[in-house]
Every structure is written in structure tokens, then in C-alpha cells.
Amino acid sequence: MAKIQMKTPLVEMDGDEMTRVLWSGIKEKLICPFVDLKSEYYDLGLPHRDETDDQVTKDAAEAIKKYGVGVKCATITPNAQRVEEYKLKQMWKSPNGTIRAILDGTVFRAPILVNGIHPTVSTWKKPITLARHAYGDIYKNTEMRAPAGSRAELCVTDKDGNETRTLIHDFAGDGIVMGMHNTDASISGFARACFRFALDCKQDLWFSTKDTISKIYDHRFKDIFAEIYENEFKAAFEEAGITYFYTLIDDAVARVIRSEGGFIWACKNYDGDVMSDMVATAFGSLAMMTSVLVSPDGNYEYEAAHGTVTRHYYRYLNGEQTSTNPVATIFAWSGALRKRGEMDDLPELQAFADKLEKATIDTIEGGVMTKDLIGLSTIENKRGVNSDEFLDAIAENLAKTL
Ligand code: NAP
Ligand code: MG
């Protein structure tokens, strides 16, 4: 069989630890035998980020802007322990944070549902898609320690040099202080991405912030969403029979748990980070969650929602077989290949992405799965296999459909 041809390269961002091992397995067994893969490769593994003073992360983000589609492996965000472990020059920032800051945009995360795995929340019947604002707030913050006796103030200097100041706190004892920002442009882009996505999949859109406590910052998010909805999307929503609904974040959390799913929940950056882990886990597993960053100018970056699965990696280094679930990483590849196919008008490549996803789901529904899913699946004659065996089983199913 002739391999499927591509026109434009994908931006391929390799990563760390167990997911780096899965990454090469997925390429070797599921992609390269069938697709003449064109990719521009960036090694975002921590040693190479350190070697390049993190320039490679910025270059990768710029490449996504150039080509339009990227696929990223999970990467380590260093903490003090990682600085020691990898003998790093410094505690480099989160690569995802860096890429999001360059691309801007919104991250949409949705669970991959398979027969036999039922959500922990018994009322959930349909997927809940989490739309996470991917710019600013705590991910682009400035923070300091404030020694006893110091005064912290917020100061904004306008273009003519006039200062507006407010007191944050007079520190009697030692403390901490943080500054963060967002922009009307980014919040507007977030709002439009969410309204469009809701119209695309004909699902209600919920949005939540803490505007009762944050009367200027969070309130600005609420106002921008309301204004854009009224002026640009209300008529289309009414015609599509879907609704836009704003509520406080704590009220949203309670309603989400009582709901039956089937809607999009838009959250600010931090809320989205935390809530997507909760929603993914309650739907089955973090390893069964797709994630795509959509930038306002139409660039797409696909990844898995989970991390580098460090505990499994240490076992792998000890020579043990691991049963790490590659599904979310496979779906990152299929998502990126499908989008590349759409942009370059390559129906064969799009069909390949569909078949790769179907082969993956069929494998699990056929009873072959990684061990994290064994305890969750209710199907009979299920069999827990290691990662390599699982990839081989998918490859076999995939080859049959091609
Ligand atoms: P994690 O890698 O997501 O793993 C947490 C635990 O969840 C694992 O120990 C494992 O549980 C389970 N798990 C997650 N993904 C799995 C999979 N595919 N298959 C099977 N089990 C899976 O989170 P973490 O341990 O907090 O973080 C590890 C590293 O990842 C950190 O250095 C962090 O900076 C990085 N990280 C990167 C990203 C990203 O690049 N997008 C996101 C989050 C974290 P058991 O051990 O119980 O089997
Ligand atoms: Mg997270």
C-alpha cells in the first residue's frame, strides 16, 4: 500500500519521560507505516530546553504560527527538585505557558468516551467540553516576597506618564505579593472562540468567574462576554436553539455535578486548569482527554491533557514493563493530522485520522486496554496489556481498515 502523502509539515514537539517513550512508539507503529510524515521536529525534552536556554520552546511556538498546526508531547515543568535532578541552569517556565503566551487562544478539552466506561458522576450522560482561556492571569504573573515592614502597591503608568496607585498591603510581618494581567483583546478572542465552538457543535455555553469578589478583574471578563454575545452571537444562538449562561464559578461547579453533560464550560485560565483535571478524571481517566489550543488567528496545537507520567517512567528505567495509556497522545496526533488534512485539502489524511481514532476505540471496546482502564471498564473478557502490546493491537485493527 502506498503511504498517504502530506503537503505542509506539522510542527512536532517531542517531550519528556514516559510520554516521550510513547511518542516514538506511536510514530513507529501507528503513523509512519501508513503516512509519509512531514514534520518539523522540535525537541522540547527538558535537557534540550536547558541546552538552548528555552529558545527551542519559543521557536516551536513561532513555527506553529508559520505552519498553522502543531502536535505536542507532554513536558516537564521544572520545580526545585527537577532543577536538581536534571542539573538545570535555571527553573525554566512551563513550556505550555510559554507557547500559550505566544499563540494566545483557548484550550478545548473533551473526554474520549468508550463503551464500558461510565462516568463517576452517575448523572453525566454526555461529554462536557472544557474551554480554558489560555492567556495571562497566574500563568504570566510576577510575584515577590515582601519582607516585614514593606508596603506593596499596584501602580499603572499611562502613556503620558501619569501614575495611578492603590495600596495592596502594608506588611507587618513577612509575606508575599503577586501581580497579574489580562487584556481586552485576549478576553474577546476567548469569548469569540467559545461562542463559535458552541455554534459548531450545537451545545450550550456556560461561563463562570468570581466576579462578586473580583469586581474589576473578573467582572471585565463577564462584561466582555455579555457584550460580544449580545452584539454578535445572540441571534445565531437563538436560531441554533442553544443558550449562553453566565454564573459564579462556585455555582457552576455545583450545577456541573448535577447536570447530564452535553455542554461547553468556559473557564478562566486557572479554573480551567483545575476543573479540566476533575472533569477528565470523573469521566474515566486523564489519559482519555483530548486537548487543543485554538488561537484567535486560527492556529491549532494538539496535545494530551495529562503530564509525563513520571512514576511509570521510573519503573520503565528500572527495566519494568509499564502499562501507560497512550490514547490521549494518539488523539493529539489524529487531531493534528485531521486539521492538516482539512487545511491542505487532503481527504485521505482526514480519513486516516478518523480510522486511527476508531481503531483505538475499537481496541478498548474489544477488551484490550491499558491497566488504568481495567478497573473502570465493565465489559466482559477484558485484558490489561502493557503499552507496547496495546499499540500493537491498535496497529493491527488499523491495518485492517486501511
Ligand atoms: P501526570 O504525569 O499526569 O501523572 C499523574 C498520575 O496520573 C500518574 O502517576 C498516573 O497514575 C496517572 N496517569 C496520568 N496519565 C496517565 C496515562 N497516560 N496512563 C496511565 N496513567 C496515567 O501528572 P504529574 O505526575 O503531576 O506530573 C508529571 C510531570 O508532568 C511533571 O513534571 C509536570 O510538570 C508534567 N506535566 C506536564 C503537562 C503537559 O505537558 N501538558 C501537564 C501536567 C503535568 P498512577 O501512577 O497511579 O498509575
Ligand atoms: Mg493541569
mmCIF file of N, CA and C in Angstrom, residues 199-266:
data_model
loop_
_atom_site.group_PDB
_atom_site.id
_atom_site.type_symbol
_atom_site.label_atom_id
_atom_site.label_comp_id
_atom_site.label_asym_id
_atom_site.label_seq_id
_atom_site.Cartn_x
_atom_site.Cartn_y
_atom_site.Cartn_z
ATOM 1 N N LEU A 199 -21.485 27.086 18.666
ATOM 2 C CA LEU A 199 -22.329 27.020 17.460
ATOM 3 C C LEU A 199 -21.931 25.831 16.588
ATOM 4 N N ASP A 200 -20.608 25.586 16.476
ATOM 5 C CA ASP A 200 -20.110 24.450 15.691
ATOM 6 C C ASP A 200 -20.685 23.135 16.185
ATOM 7 N N CYS A 201 -20.675 22.927 17.503
ATOM 8 C CA CYS A 201 -21.144 21.624 17.995
ATOM 9 C C CYS A 201 -22.557 21.697 18.562
ATOM 10 N N LYS A 202 -23.242 22.839 18.362
ATOM 11 C CA LYS A 202 -24.627 22.995 18.788
ATOM 12 C C LYS A 202 -24.830 22.579 20.243
ATOM 13 N N GLN A 203 -23.977 23.138 21.096
ATOM 14 C CA GLN A 203 -24.115 22.870 22.525
ATOM 15 C C GLN A 203 -24.203 24.190 23.288
ATOM 16 N N ASP A 204 -24.902 24.157 24.424
ATOM 17 C CA ASP A 204 -24.985 25.343 25.275
ATOM 18 C C ASP A 204 -23.594 25.728 25.761
ATOM 19 N N LEU A 205 -23.425 27.034 26.006
ATOM 20 C CA LEU A 205 -22.161 27.526 26.547
ATOM 21 C C LEU A 205 -22.392 28.086 27.942
ATOM 22 N N TRP A 206 -21.617 27.602 28.898
ATOM 23 C CA TRP A 206 -21.625 28.162 30.244
ATOM 24 C C TRP A 206 -20.317 28.911 30.434
ATOM 25 N N PHE A 207 -20.377 30.009 31.200
ATOM 26 C CA PHE A 207 -19.144 30.716 31.534
ATOM 27 C C PHE A 207 -19.210 31.111 32.999
ATOM 28 N N SER A 208 -18.097 30.947 33.690
ATOM 29 C CA SER A 208 -18.099 31.246 35.121
ATOM 30 C C SER A 208 -16.816 31.953 35.536
ATOM 31 N N THR A 209 -16.947 32.943 36.421
ATOM 32 C CA THR A 209 -15.782 33.596 37.040
ATOM 33 C C THR A 209 -16.155 33.889 38.493
ATOM 34 N N LYS A 210 -15.300 34.631 39.168
ATOM 35 C CA LYS A 210 -15.581 35.013 40.561
ATOM 36 C C LYS A 210 -15.799 36.514 40.617
ATOM 37 N N ASP A 211 -16.758 37.010 39.825
ATOM 38 C CA ASP A 211 -16.911 38.463 39.707
ATOM 39 C C ASP A 211 -17.479 39.135 40.947
ATOM 40 N N THR A 212 -18.066 38.366 41.871
ATOM 41 C CA THR A 212 -18.571 39.002 43.099
ATOM 42 C C THR A 212 -17.417 39.440 43.998
ATOM 43 N N ILE A 213 -16.306 38.709 43.945
ATOM 44 C CA ILE A 213 -15.141 39.054 44.763
ATOM 45 C C ILE A 213 -14.200 39.952 43.963
ATOM 46 N N SER A 214 -13.991 39.622 42.707
ATOM 47 C CA SER A 214 -13.080 40.389 41.856
ATOM 48 C C SER A 214 -13.915 41.328 41.007
ATOM 49 N N LYS A 215 -14.214 42.508 41.582
ATOM 50 C CA LYS A 215 -15.234 43.374 40.984
ATOM 51 C C LYS A 215 -14.732 44.123 39.756
ATOM 52 N N ILE A 216 -13.432 44.185 39.550
ATOM 53 C CA ILE A 216 -12.908 44.821 38.332
ATOM 54 C C ILE A 216 -12.339 43.768 37.382
ATOM 55 N N TYR A 217 -11.462 42.907 37.900
ATOM 56 C CA TYR A 217 -10.741 41.948 37.037
ATOM 57 C C TYR A 217 -11.711 40.906 36.460
ATOM 58 N N ASP A 218 -12.297 40.082 37.313
ATOM 59 C CA ASP A 218 -13.206 39.051 36.798
ATOM 60 C C ASP A 218 -14.446 39.672 36.161
ATOM 61 N N HIS A 219 -14.865 40.819 36.716
ATOM 62 C CA HIS A 219 -16.057 41.459 36.167
ATOM 63 C C HIS A 219 -15.861 41.868 34.701
ATOM 64 N N ARG A 220 -14.626 42.228 34.372
ATOM 65 C CA ARG A 220 -14.327 42.601 32.976
ATOM 66 C C ARG A 220 -14.573 41.407 32.043
ATOM 67 N N PHE A 221 -14.183 40.220 32.485
ATOM 68 C CA PHE A 221 -14.448 39.010 31.688
ATOM 69 C C PHE A 221 -15.955 38.855 31.443
ATOM 70 N N LYS A 222 -16.725 39.000 32.523
ATOM 71 C CA LYS A 222 -18.179 38.824 32.427
ATOM 72 C C LYS A 222 -18.779 39.833 31.450
ATOM 73 N N ASP A 223 -18.348 41.099 31.563
ATOM 74 C CA ASP A 223 -18.887 42.158 30.707
ATOM 75 C C ASP A 223 -18.537 41.931 29.232
ATOM 76 N N ILE A 224 -17.279 41.556 28.972
ATOM 77 C CA ILE A 224 -16.862 41.354 27.574
ATOM 78 C C ILE A 224 -17.651 40.209 26.952
ATOM 79 N N PHE A 225 -17.813 39.118 27.694
ATOM 80 C CA PHE A 225 -18.608 38.002 27.173
ATOM 81 C C PHE A 225 -20.039 38.459 26.861
ATOM 82 N N ALA A 226 -20.644 39.195 27.812
ATOM 83 C CA ALA A 226 -22.039 39.611 27.648
ATOM 84 C C ALA A 226 -22.196 40.515 26.424
ATOM 85 N N GLU A 227 -21.246 41.442 26.261
ATOM 86 C CA GLU A 227 -21.319 42.392 25.160
ATOM 87 C C GLU A 227 -21.174 41.684 23.798
ATOM 88 N N ILE A 228 -20.188 40.792 23.715
ATOM 89 C CA ILE A 228 -19.955 40.093 22.446
ATOM 90 C C ILE A 228 -21.136 39.174 22.133
ATOM 91 N N TYR A 229 -21.698 38.558 23.182
ATOM 92 C CA TYR A 229 -22.867 37.703 22.947
ATOM 93 C C TYR A 229 -24.019 38.515 22.373
ATOM 94 N N GLU A 230 -24.341 39.624 23.054
ATOM 95 C CA GLU A 230 -25.465 40.465 22.612
ATOM 96 C C GLU A 230 -25.275 40.940 21.164
ATOM 97 N N ASN A 231 -24.079 41.445 20.877
ATOM 98 C CA ASN A 231 -23.851 42.102 19.589
ATOM 99 C C ASN A 231 -23.577 41.163 18.431
ATOM 100 N N GLU A 232 -22.981 39.993 18.707
ATOM 101 C CA GLU A 232 -22.509 39.170 17.592
ATOM 102 C C GLU A 232 -23.115 37.776 17.513
ATOM 103 N N PHE A 233 -23.585 37.228 18.638
ATOM 104 C CA PHE A 233 -23.934 35.803 18.604
ATOM 105 C C PHE A 233 -25.360 35.465 19.026
ATOM 106 N N LYS A 234 -26.054 36.425 19.649
ATOM 107 C CA LYS A 234 -27.355 36.108 20.238
ATOM 108 C C LYS A 234 -28.313 35.516 19.211
ATOM 109 N N ALA A 235 -28.389 36.172 18.053
ATOM 110 C CA ALA A 235 -29.339 35.718 17.034
ATOM 111 C C ALA A 235 -29.000 34.298 16.579
ATOM 112 N N ALA A 236 -27.721 34.052 16.340
ATOM 113 C CA ALA A 236 -27.304 32.722 15.870
ATOM 114 C C ALA A 236 -27.568 31.655 16.933
ATOM 115 N N PHE A 237 -27.360 32.012 18.200
ATOM 116 C CA PHE A 237 -27.632 31.058 19.283
ATOM 117 C C PHE A 237 -29.125 30.713 19.324
ATOM 118 N N GLU A 238 -29.956 31.752 19.206
ATOM 119 C CA GLU A 238 -31.405 31.526 19.260
ATOM 120 C C GLU A 238 -31.847 30.645 18.101
ATOM 121 N N GLU A 239 -31.257 30.915 16.941
ATOM 122 C CA GLU A 239 -31.610 30.128 15.767
ATOM 123 C C GLU A 239 -31.175 28.673 15.935
ATOM 124 N N ALA A 240 -30.008 28.470 16.546
ATOM 125 C CA ALA A 240 -29.494 27.106 16.746
ATOM 126 C C ALA A 240 -30.160 26.409 17.935
ATOM 127 N N GLY A 241 -30.953 27.176 18.701
ATOM 128 C CA GLY A 241 -31.641 26.587 19.850
ATOM 129 C C GLY A 241 -30.711 26.273 21.012
ATOM 130 N N ILE A 242 -29.627 27.041 21.121
ATOM 131 C CA ILE A 242 -28.722 26.848 22.255
ATOM 132 C C ILE A 242 -28.681 28.117 23.089
ATOM 133 N N THR A 243 -28.168 27.998 24.314
ATOM 134 C CA THR A 243 -28.171 29.156 25.201
ATOM 135 C C THR A 243 -26.770 29.492 25.693
ATOM 136 N N TYR A 244 -26.604 30.773 26.049
ATOM 137 C CA TYR A 244 -25.397 31.215 26.750
ATOM 138 C C TYR A 244 -25.809 31.530 28.177
ATOM 139 N N PHE A 245 -25.050 31.026 29.115
ATOM 140 C CA PHE A 245 -25.427 31.098 30.515
ATOM 141 C C PHE A 245 -24.213 31.484 31.348
ATOM 142 N N TYR A 246 -24.328 32.609 32.098
ATOM 143 C CA TYR A 246 -23.226 33.015 32.977
ATOM 144 C C TYR A 246 -23.604 32.730 34.425
ATOM 145 N N THR A 247 -22.647 32.184 35.174
ATOM 146 C CA THR A 247 -22.894 32.033 36.606
ATOM 147 C C THR A 247 -21.566 32.066 37.370
ATOM 148 N N LEU A 248 -21.631 32.252 38.679
ATOM 149 C CA LEU A 248 -20.422 32.263 39.504
ATOM 150 C C LEU A 248 -19.741 30.898 39.469
ATOM 151 N N ILE A 249 -18.412 30.892 39.589
ATOM 152 C CA ILE A 249 -17.670 29.644 39.487
ATOM 153 C C ILE A 249 -18.141 28.594 40.512
ATOM 154 N N ASP A 250 -18.438 29.005 41.732
ATOM 155 C CA ASP A 250 -18.844 28.002 42.726
ATOM 156 C C ASP A 250 -20.237 27.447 42.405
ATOM 157 N N ASP A 251 -21.113 28.298 41.895
ATOM 158 C CA ASP A 251 -22.430 27.817 41.463
ATOM 159 C C ASP A 251 -22.277 26.875 40.263
ATOM 160 N N ALA A 252 -21.364 27.223 39.363
ATOM 161 C CA ALA A 252 -21.148 26.383 38.172
ATOM 162 C C ALA A 252 -20.685 24.987 38.582
ATOM 163 N N VAL A 253 -19.752 24.922 39.531
ATOM 164 C CA VAL A 253 -19.230 23.628 39.978
ATOM 165 C C VAL A 253 -20.382 22.749 40.479
ATOM 166 N N ALA A 254 -21.264 23.342 41.284
ATOM 167 C CA ALA A 254 -22.390 22.570 41.815
ATOM 168 C C ALA A 254 -23.333 22.121 40.695
ATOM 169 N N ARG A 255 -23.603 23.025 39.750
ATOM 170 C CA ARG A 255 -24.520 22.672 38.656
ATOM 171 C C ARG A 255 -23.926 21.615 37.730
ATOM 172 N N VAL A 256 -22.618 21.700 37.488
ATOM 173 C CA VAL A 256 -21.959 20.736 36.597
ATOM 174 C C VAL A 256 -22.142 19.321 37.158
ATOM 175 N N ILE A 257 -21.956 19.184 38.454
ATOM 176 C CA ILE A 257 -22.065 17.856 39.072
ATOM 177 C C ILE A 257 -23.496 17.318 38.975
ATOM 178 N N ARG A 258 -24.483 18.198 39.026
ATOM 179 C CA ARG A 258 -25.881 17.741 38.948
ATOM 180 C C ARG A 258 -26.385 17.601 37.514
ATOM 181 N N SER A 259 -25.578 18.033 36.538
ATOM 182 C CA SER A 259 -26.058 18.082 35.149
ATOM 183 C C SER A 259 -25.967 16.716 34.473
ATOM 184 N N GLU A 260 -26.496 16.652 33.243
ATOM 185 C CA GLU A 260 -26.280 15.415 32.491
ATOM 186 C C GLU A 260 -25.207 15.574 31.404
ATOM 187 N N GLY A 261 -24.507 16.704 31.424
ATOM 188 C CA GLY A 261 -23.420 16.933 30.462
ATOM 189 C C GLY A 261 -23.955 17.431 29.134
ATOM 190 N N GLY A 262 -23.085 17.394 28.119
ATOM 191 C CA GLY A 262 -23.520 17.812 26.795
ATOM 192 C C GLY A 262 -23.443 19.313 26.572
ATOM 193 N N PHE A 263 -22.540 20.002 27.283
ATOM 194 C CA PHE A 263 -22.388 21.452 27.072
ATOM 195 C C PHE A 263 -20.905 21.820 27.143
ATOM 196 N N ILE A 264 -20.640 23.087 26.829
ATOM 197 C CA ILE A 264 -19.275 23.600 26.905
ATOM 198 C C ILE A 264 -19.188 24.502 28.123
ATOM 199 N N TRP A 265 -18.158 24.306 28.916
ATOM 200 C CA TRP A 265 -17.985 25.097 30.126
ATOM 201 C C TRP A 265 -16.715 25.928 29.950
ATOM 202 N N ALA A 266 -16.902 27.239 29.797
ATOM 203 C CA ALA A 266 -15.756 28.130 29.616
ATOM 204 C C ALA A 266 -15.270 28.612 30.974
#
